[in-house]
PDB file of C-alpha atoms in Angstrom:
ATOM      1  CA  GLU A   7       0.034   0.191   0.014  1.00 56.00           C
ATOM      2  CA  ALA A   8       1.702   3.244  -1.174  1.00 58.00           C
ATOM      3  CA  ASP A   9       1.405   6.145   1.447  1.00 90.00           C
ATOM      4  CA  ILE A  10       2.066   8.811  -0.494  1.00 95.00           C
ATOM      5  CA  TYR A  11      -0.167  12.087   0.124  1.00 95.00           C
ATOM      6  CA  GLN A  12      -1.046  15.469  -2.082  1.00 97.00           C
ATOM      7  CA  THR A  13      -2.658  18.355  -0.471  1.00 96.00           C
ATOM      8  CA  PRO A  14      -4.903  19.886  -1.698  1.00 97.00           C
ATOM      9  CA  ARG A  15      -7.063  17.773  -4.217  1.00 95.00           C
ATOM     10  CA  TYR A  16      -8.265  20.272  -6.188  1.00 96.00           C
ATOM     11  CA  LEU A  17      -7.518  24.320  -6.755  1.00 96.00           C
ATOM     12  CA  VAL A  18      -8.988  27.277  -8.222  1.00 97.00           C
ATOM     13  CA  ILE A  19      -7.326  30.156  -7.695  1.00 96.00           C
ATOM     14  CA  GLY A  20      -6.716  33.718  -9.990  1.00 96.00           C
ATOM     15  CA  THR A  21      -3.720  34.805 -12.219  1.00 96.00           C
ATOM     16  CA  GLY A  22      -1.170  35.830 -10.163  1.00 96.00           C
ATOM     17  CA  LYS A  23      -1.865  33.947  -7.307  1.00 95.00           C
ATOM     18  CA  LYS A  24       1.306  32.384  -5.371  1.00 96.00           C
ATOM     19  CA  ILE A  25       0.470  28.851  -4.813  1.00 96.00           C
ATOM     20  CA  THR A  26       1.659  25.459  -2.974  1.00 97.00           C
ATOM     21  CA  LEU A  27       0.918  22.209  -3.956  1.00 97.00           C
ATOM     22  CA  GLU A  28       2.622  19.432  -0.861  1.00 98.00           C
ATOM     23  CA  CYS A  29       3.476  16.097  -1.367  1.00 98.00           C
ATOM     24  CA  SER A  30       4.483  13.929   1.470  1.00 97.00           C
ATOM     25  CA  GLN A  31       5.437  10.244   2.055  1.00 96.00           C
ATOM     26  CA  THR A  32       6.107   8.106   4.742  1.00 95.00           C
ATOM     27  CA  MET A  33       8.168   5.314   2.950  1.00 91.00           C
ATOM     28  CA  GLY A  34      11.290   6.938   3.288  1.00 91.00           C
ATOM     29  CA  HIS A  35      11.980   6.924  -0.111  1.00 91.00           C
ATOM     30  CA  ASP A  36      15.203   8.850  -1.181  1.00 90.00           C
ATOM     31  CA  LYS A  37      13.398   9.976  -4.909  1.00 90.00           C
ATOM     32  CA  MET A  38      10.423  11.818  -5.535  1.00 93.00           C
ATOM     33  CA  TYR A  39       8.899  13.433  -8.397  1.00 93.00           C
ATOM     34  CA  TRP A  40       6.428  15.725 -10.032  1.00 95.00           C
ATOM     35  CA  TYR A  41       4.796  15.067 -13.279  1.00 94.00           C
ATOM     36  CA  GLN A  42       2.431  17.585 -14.680  1.00 94.00           C
ATOM     37  CA  GLN A  43      -0.596  15.172 -16.700  1.00 92.00           C
ATOM     38  CA  ASP A  44      -2.709  16.969 -19.108  1.00 90.00           C
ATOM     39  CA  PRO A  45      -5.561  14.736 -21.624  1.00 82.00           C
ATOM     40  CA  GLY A  46      -4.224  12.910 -24.315  1.00 78.00           C
ATOM     41  CA  MET A  47      -0.763  13.737 -23.483  1.00 82.00           C
ATOM     42  CA  GLU A  48       2.467  12.019 -21.751  1.00 82.00           C
ATOM     43  CA  LEU A  49       3.043  12.452 -18.241  1.00 87.00           C
ATOM     44  CA  HIS A  50       5.566  15.170 -17.979  1.00 90.00           C
ATOM     45  CA  LEU A  51       8.536  15.308 -15.420  1.00 90.00           C
ATOM     46  CA  ILE A  52       9.021  18.236 -14.195  1.00 93.00           C
ATOM     47  CA  HIS A  53      11.339  17.882 -11.229  1.00 94.00           C
ATOM     48  CA  TYR A  54      13.013  15.604  -9.154  1.00 91.00           C
ATOM     49  CA  SER A  55      15.298  14.640  -6.330  1.00 92.00           C
ATOM     50  CA  TYR A  56      17.357  12.059  -4.973  1.00 89.00           C
ATOM     51  CA  GLY A  57      17.684  12.977  -1.587  1.00 92.00           C
ATOM     52  CA  VAL A  58      17.586  15.896   0.416  1.00 95.00           C
ATOM     53  CA  ASN A  59      18.754  19.128  -0.365  1.00 95.00           C
ATOM     54  CA  SER A  60      18.815  17.467  -3.999  1.00 92.00           C
ATOM     55  CA  THR A  61      16.531  18.814  -6.737  1.00 94.00           C
ATOM     56  CA  GLU A  62      16.677  18.878 -10.716  1.00 91.00           C
ATOM     57  CA  LYS A  63      14.572  19.941 -13.610  1.00 90.00           C
ATOM     58  CA  GLY A  64      12.927  17.672 -15.296  1.00 86.00           C
ATOM     59  CA  ASP A  65      12.805  16.777 -19.040  1.00 80.00           C
ATOM     60  CA  LEU A  66       9.362  19.540 -19.575  1.00 80.00           C
ATOM     61  CA  SER A  67      10.576  23.252 -18.822  1.00 79.00           C
ATOM     62  CA  SER A  68       8.604  24.138 -15.735  1.00 83.00           C
ATOM     63  CA  GLU A  69       8.404  27.709 -14.083  1.00 89.00           C
ATOM     64  CA  SER A  70       7.592  26.222 -10.985  1.00 93.00           C
ATOM     65  CA  THR A  71      10.141  25.524  -8.065  1.00 94.00           C
ATOM     66  CA  VAL A  72      10.721  22.509  -5.824  1.00 96.00           C
ATOM     67  CA  SER A  73      12.425  22.358  -2.434  1.00 96.00           C
ATOM     68  CA  ARG A  74      13.312  19.019  -0.460  1.00 97.00           C
ATOM     69  CA  ILE A  75      14.835  20.119   3.099  1.00 97.00           C
ATOM     70  CA  ARG A  76      13.095  16.528   4.347  1.00 96.00           C
ATOM     71  CA  THR A  77      13.044  13.100   2.868  1.00 95.00           C
ATOM     72  CA  GLU A  78       9.350  12.778   3.383  1.00 96.00           C
ATOM     73  CA  HIS A  79       8.129  16.584   2.096  1.00 97.00           C
ATOM     74  CA  PHE A  80       8.739  17.803  -1.776  1.00 98.00           C
ATOM     75  CA  PRO A  81       6.723  20.771  -2.332  1.00 98.00           C
ATOM     76  CA  LEU A  82       6.421  22.290  -5.564  1.00 97.00           C
ATOM     77  CA  THR A  83       5.667  26.244  -5.885  1.00 96.00           C
ATOM     78  CA  LEU A  84       4.509  28.392  -8.243  1.00 94.00           C
ATOM     79  CA  GLU A  85       5.342  32.296  -7.942  1.00 94.00           C
ATOM     80  CA  SER A  86       2.836  33.532  -9.764  1.00 94.00           C
ATOM     81  CA  ALA A  87       0.208  31.202 -11.119  1.00 94.00           C
ATOM     82  CA  ARG A  88      -1.283  31.998 -14.994  1.00 94.00           C
ATOM     83  CA  PRO A  89      -3.967  30.071 -16.864  1.00 95.00           C
ATOM     84  CA  SER A  90      -1.245  27.940 -19.054  1.00 93.00           C
ATOM     85  CA  HIS A  91      -0.269  26.368 -15.517  1.00 94.00           C
ATOM     86  CA  THR A  92      -4.107  25.069 -15.388  1.00 95.00           C
ATOM     87  CA  SER A  93      -3.054  20.834 -15.324  1.00 95.00           C
ATOM     88  CA  GLN A  94      -3.131  18.059 -12.747  1.00 95.00           C
ATOM     89  CA  TYR A  95       0.120  17.657 -11.124  1.00 96.00           C
ATOM     90  CA  LEU A  96       1.229  14.357 -10.089  1.00 95.00           C
ATOM     91  CA  CYS A  97       3.717  12.890  -7.109  1.00 96.00           C
ATOM     92  CA  ALA A  98       5.492  10.222  -6.855  1.00 94.00           C
ATOM     93  CA  SER A  99       8.360   8.699  -4.799  1.00 93.00           C
ATOM     94  CA  SER A 100      10.516   5.254  -5.401  1.00 89.00           C
ATOM     95  CA  ALA A 101      12.945   3.645  -3.399  1.00 83.00           C
ATOM     96  CA  ALA A 102      16.977   3.938  -4.110  1.00 69.00           C
ATOM     97  CA  GLY A 103      18.596   1.375  -6.312  1.00 64.00           C
ATOM     98  CA  LEU A 104      19.408   1.715 -10.050  1.00 53.00           C
ATOM     99  CA  ASN A 105      16.751   0.753 -12.113  1.00 54.00           C
ATOM    100  CA  THR A 106      14.318   0.225  -9.121  1.00 61.00           C
ATOM    101  CA  GLY A 107      11.538   1.929 -11.567  1.00 69.00           C
ATOM    102  CA  GLU A 108       8.639   1.204 -10.024  1.00 84.00           C
ATOM    103  CA  LEU A 109       6.956   4.578  -8.676  1.00 90.00           C
ATOM    104  CA  PHE A 110       4.051   5.235  -6.285  1.00 91.00           C
ATOM    105  CA  PHE A 111       1.829   8.137  -7.101  1.00 94.00           C
ATOM    106  CA  GLY A 112      -0.108  10.331  -5.066  1.00 95.00           C
ATOM    107  CA  GLU A 113      -3.868  10.765  -5.800  1.00 94.00           C
ATOM    108  CA  GLY A 114      -2.645  14.368  -8.010  1.00 94.00           C
ATOM    109  CA  SER A 115      -3.644  18.106  -7.604  1.00 96.00           C
ATOM    110  CA  ARG A 116      -5.968  19.478  -9.960  1.00 95.00           C
ATOM    111  CA  LEU A 117      -5.150  22.985 -10.140  1.00 96.00           C
ATOM    112  CA  THR A 118      -6.963  25.622 -12.530  1.00 96.00           C
ATOM    113  CA  VAL A 119      -5.833  29.418 -13.015  1.00 96.00           C
ATOM    114  CA  LEU A 120      -8.377  31.613 -14.253  1.00 95.00           C
TER     115      LEU A 120
ATOM    116  CA  ALA B  38      17.224   8.134 -25.599  1.00 72.00           C
ATOM    117  CA  GLN B  39      14.196   6.332 -24.951  1.00 80.00           C
ATOM    118  CA  SER B  40      10.725   6.208 -25.293  1.00 87.00           C
ATOM    119  CA  VAL B  41       7.056   4.303 -25.774  1.00 91.00           C
ATOM    120  CA  THR B  42       4.209   4.405 -28.279  1.00 94.00           C
ATOM    121  CA  GLN B  43       1.297   3.413 -27.113  1.00 95.00           C
ATOM    122  CA  LEU B  44      -1.074   2.477 -29.959  1.00 91.00           C
ATOM    123  CA  GLY B  45      -4.794   4.041 -29.163  1.00 90.00           C
ATOM    124  CA  SER B  46      -5.921   6.452 -27.425  1.00 92.00           C
ATOM    125  CA  HIS B  47      -9.286   5.046 -26.892  1.00 95.00           C
ATOM    126  CA  VAL B  48      -9.855   1.253 -26.712  1.00 97.00           C
ATOM    127  CA  SER B  49     -13.743  -0.014 -26.173  1.00 97.00           C
ATOM    128  CA  VAL B  50     -14.765  -3.475 -25.440  1.00 97.00           C
ATOM    129  CA  SER B  51     -17.267  -6.090 -24.359  1.00 97.00           C
ATOM    130  CA  GLU B  52     -17.384  -7.153 -21.063  1.00 97.00           C
ATOM    131  CA  GLY B  53     -15.986 -10.730 -21.163  1.00 97.00           C
ATOM    132  CA  ALA B  54     -14.188  -9.907 -23.994  1.00 97.00           C
ATOM    133  CA  LEU B  55     -10.024 -10.220 -24.960  1.00 97.00           C
ATOM    134  CA  VAL B  56      -8.415  -6.180 -23.523  1.00 97.00           C
ATOM    135  CA  LEU B  57      -5.459  -5.774 -25.770  1.00 97.00           C
ATOM    136  CA  LEU B  58      -3.238  -2.439 -25.014  1.00 98.00           C
ATOM    137  CA  ARG B  59      -0.552  -2.102 -27.450  1.00 97.00           C
ATOM    138  CA  CYS B  60       2.723  -0.912 -26.272  1.00 96.00           C
ATOM    139  CA  ASN B  61       6.269   0.153 -28.067  1.00 95.00           C
ATOM    140  CA  TYR B  62       9.088   1.029 -26.945  1.00 92.00           C
ATOM    141  CA  SER B  63      12.428   2.438 -28.461  1.00 88.00           C
ATOM    142  CA  SER B  64      15.408   2.117 -26.008  1.00 79.00           C
ATOM    143  CA  SER B  65      19.398   1.582 -27.126  1.00 73.00           C
ATOM    144  CA  VAL B  66      19.946  -0.725 -24.051  1.00 74.00           C
ATOM    145  CA  PRO B  67      17.605  -3.908 -22.527  1.00 74.00           C
ATOM    146  CA  PRO B  68      14.825  -1.620 -20.987  1.00 82.00           C
ATOM    147  CA  TYR B  69      12.925  -2.165 -18.002  1.00 87.00           C
ATOM    148  CA  LEU B  70       9.187  -1.908 -18.916  1.00 91.00           C
ATOM    149  CA  PHE B  71       6.052  -0.738 -16.788  1.00 93.00           C
ATOM    150  CA  TRP B  72       2.484  -0.716 -17.075  1.00 96.00           C
ATOM    151  CA  TYR B  73       0.549   1.515 -14.403  1.00 96.00           C
ATOM    152  CA  VAL B  74      -3.397   2.044 -14.525  1.00 96.00           C
ATOM    153  CA  GLN B  75      -5.218   5.230 -13.422  1.00 94.00           C
ATOM    154  CA  TYR B  76      -8.436   5.559 -12.251  1.00 92.00           C
ATOM    155  CA  PRO B  77     -10.799   8.253 -12.046  1.00 87.00           C
ATOM    156  CA  ASN B  78      -9.304  11.073 -10.277  1.00 82.00           C
ATOM    157  CA  GLN B  79      -6.582   8.953  -9.033  1.00 87.00           C
ATOM    158  CA  GLY B  80      -2.968   8.856  -9.106  1.00 89.00           C
ATOM    159  CA  LEU B  81      -1.309   6.053 -11.070  1.00 93.00           C
ATOM    160  CA  GLN B  82      -0.667   2.073 -10.190  1.00 93.00           C
ATOM    161  CA  LEU B  83       1.749  -0.437 -10.871  1.00 93.00           C
ATOM    162  CA  LEU B  84       0.315  -2.701 -12.750  1.00 95.00           C
ATOM    163  CA  LEU B  85       2.963  -4.921 -13.967  1.00 94.00           C
ATOM    164  CA  LYS B  86       6.585  -4.936 -14.431  1.00 91.00           C
ATOM    165  CA  TYR B  87       9.570  -6.731 -16.507  1.00 90.00           C
ATOM    166  CA  THR B  88      12.952  -6.443 -15.327  1.00 83.00           C
ATOM    167  CA  SER B  89      14.748  -9.049 -17.690  1.00 77.00           C
ATOM    168  CA  ALA B  90      13.905 -11.833 -16.326  1.00 76.00           C
ATOM    169  CA  ALA B  91      10.537 -13.821 -17.495  1.00 84.00           C
ATOM    170  CA  THR B  92       9.519 -12.616 -20.469  1.00 89.00           C
ATOM    171  CA  LEU B  93       5.539 -13.283 -19.456  1.00 94.00           C
ATOM    172  CA  VAL B  94       4.892 -11.179 -16.523  1.00 94.00           C
ATOM    173  CA  LYS B  95       1.433 -11.260 -14.656  1.00 94.00           C
ATOM    174  CA  GLY B  96       0.463  -8.565 -12.983  1.00 94.00           C
ATOM    175  CA  ILE B  97      -2.977  -7.935 -10.687  1.00 93.00           C
ATOM    176  CA  ASN B  98      -6.102  -8.078 -11.940  1.00 93.00           C
ATOM    177  CA  GLY B  99      -5.707 -10.406 -13.973  1.00 96.00           C
ATOM    178  CA  PHE B 100      -3.531  -9.043 -16.456  1.00 97.00           C
ATOM    179  CA  GLU B 101      -0.243  -9.746 -18.140  1.00 97.00           C
ATOM    180  CA  ALA B 102       2.127  -8.913 -20.708  1.00 97.00           C
ATOM    181  CA  GLU B 103       5.018 -10.229 -22.993  1.00 94.00           C
ATOM    182  CA  PHE B 104       8.167  -8.664 -23.712  1.00 93.00           C
ATOM    183  CA  LYS B 105       9.015  -9.201 -27.058  1.00 93.00           C
ATOM    184  CA  LYS B 106      12.486  -7.891 -28.190  1.00 90.00           C
ATOM    185  CA  SER B 107      12.331  -8.682 -31.719  1.00 90.00           C
ATOM    186  CA  GLU B 108       9.375  -6.362 -32.352  1.00 92.00           C
ATOM    187  CA  THR B 109      10.204  -3.990 -29.208  1.00 92.00           C
ATOM    188  CA  SER B 110       6.583  -4.370 -27.736  1.00 95.00           C
ATOM    189  CA  PHE B 111       5.175  -4.554 -24.339  1.00 95.00           C
ATOM    190  CA  HIS B 112       1.096  -5.351 -25.029  1.00 97.00           C
ATOM    191  CA  LEU B 113      -1.123  -5.793 -21.925  1.00 98.00           C
ATOM    192  CA  THR B 114      -3.722  -8.357 -22.259  1.00 98.00           C
ATOM    193  CA  LYS B 115      -6.631  -9.651 -20.256  1.00 98.00           C
ATOM    194  CA  PRO B 116      -8.407 -12.612 -21.350  1.00 97.00           C
ATOM    195  CA  SER B 117     -12.188 -11.611 -19.919  1.00 97.00           C
ATOM    196  CA  ALA B 118     -12.595  -7.137 -19.651  1.00 97.00           C
ATOM    197  CA  HIS B 119     -14.772  -6.745 -16.433  1.00 96.00           C
ATOM    198  CA  MET B 120     -16.115  -3.457 -15.743  1.00 96.00           C
ATOM    199  CA  SER B 121     -13.793  -2.698 -12.850  1.00 96.00           C
ATOM    200  CA  ASP B 122     -11.151  -2.623 -15.653  1.00 97.00           C
ATOM    201  CA  ALA B 123     -12.427   0.919 -17.066  1.00 96.00           C
ATOM    202  CA  ALA B 124      -9.698   3.216 -16.735  1.00 96.00           C
ATOM    203  CA  GLU B 125      -6.589   4.706 -18.493  1.00 96.00           C
ATOM    204  CA  TYR B 126      -3.315   2.713 -18.868  1.00 97.00           C
ATOM    205  CA  PHE B 127      -0.019   3.939 -19.080  1.00 96.00           C
ATOM    206  CA  CYS B 128       3.329   2.072 -20.352  1.00 95.00           C
ATOM    207  CA  ALA B 129       6.568   3.117 -19.552  1.00 92.00           C
ATOM    208  CA  VAL B 130       9.955   2.573 -19.413  1.00 89.00           C
ATOM    209  CA  ILE B 131      13.588   3.023 -17.904  1.00 82.00           C
ATOM    210  CA  SER B 132      16.729   2.032 -19.573  1.00 66.00           C
ATOM    211  CA  GLY B 133      20.554   2.846 -19.563  1.00 58.00           C
ATOM    212  CA  GLY B 134      20.988   3.669 -15.707  1.00 55.00           C
ATOM    213  CA  TYR B 135      18.813   6.281 -15.980  1.00 54.00           C
ATOM    214  CA  GLN B 136      16.320   7.114 -12.830  1.00 65.00           C
ATOM    215  CA  LYS B 137      13.917   8.776 -14.866  1.00 74.00           C
ATOM    216  CA  VAL B 138      10.805   6.361 -16.163  1.00 83.00           C
ATOM    217  CA  THR B 139       9.416   7.862 -19.508  1.00 86.00           C
ATOM    218  CA  PHE B 140       5.857   7.349 -20.001  1.00 90.00           C
ATOM    219  CA  GLY B 141       3.447   6.891 -22.979  1.00 92.00           C
ATOM    220  CA  THR B 142       0.368   9.003 -23.670  1.00 92.00           C
ATOM    221  CA  GLY B 143      -2.011   6.233 -22.777  1.00 94.00           C
ATOM    222  CA  THR B 144      -4.986   4.381 -23.655  1.00 96.00           C
ATOM    223  CA  LYS B 145      -8.327   4.593 -22.057  1.00 96.00           C
ATOM    224  CA  LEU B 146     -10.232   1.344 -21.706  1.00 97.00           C
ATOM    225  CA  GLN B 147     -13.848   1.988 -21.810  1.00 97.00           C
ATOM    226  CA  VAL B 148     -16.051  -1.415 -21.020  1.00 97.00           C
ATOM    227  CA  ILE B 149     -19.394  -1.962 -22.337  1.00 96.00           C
ATOM    228  CA  PRO B 150     -21.554  -3.891 -20.752  1.00 94.00           C
TER     229      PRO B 150
END
């Protein structure tokens, strides 16, 4: 049973607002990821982390930022939201080890920017 | 570079019929391959994975997939569809020591009663 949690599940905000999407996992996984998911599109990796104080940008350019101060916590922040940021954001984690591969996903945060 | 292609963004089958969801991969080195399932308003859940052991992999809920190197395919099958199988299915690949998983665009499975 995966134990990875995302809040909020749904968020509707106005343009220009700062938002933070929270992601926490209780499995002690070193690796954590943020994916952006749009209908009919593949999941795009926007950020990942291999451990505390490690963050990297993913394959898809994103204006969001992330931090990894604690192993269990990997929040994503948008300083000034725009309608183009409307999407579903999925957080995931995996155990350390080469090619472990298996990802555990949260239920997602669906963001709508008006 | 690694990539996956899922043929058919939508697949409809009758309840009790065979389910076949297609996935082809591209990888310069032997890959690890995965199928994930996403139910409405939920995150993705691992269905099964191929990690260079047996080429026929069995997963949860009666699904299985066969790794065919000659065809660079990893198609997902289930002999008899159930209404609860209606979901979106994603094929994914990781290869060459990369720590990042590449997903396909997904296939939505509709099961008709």
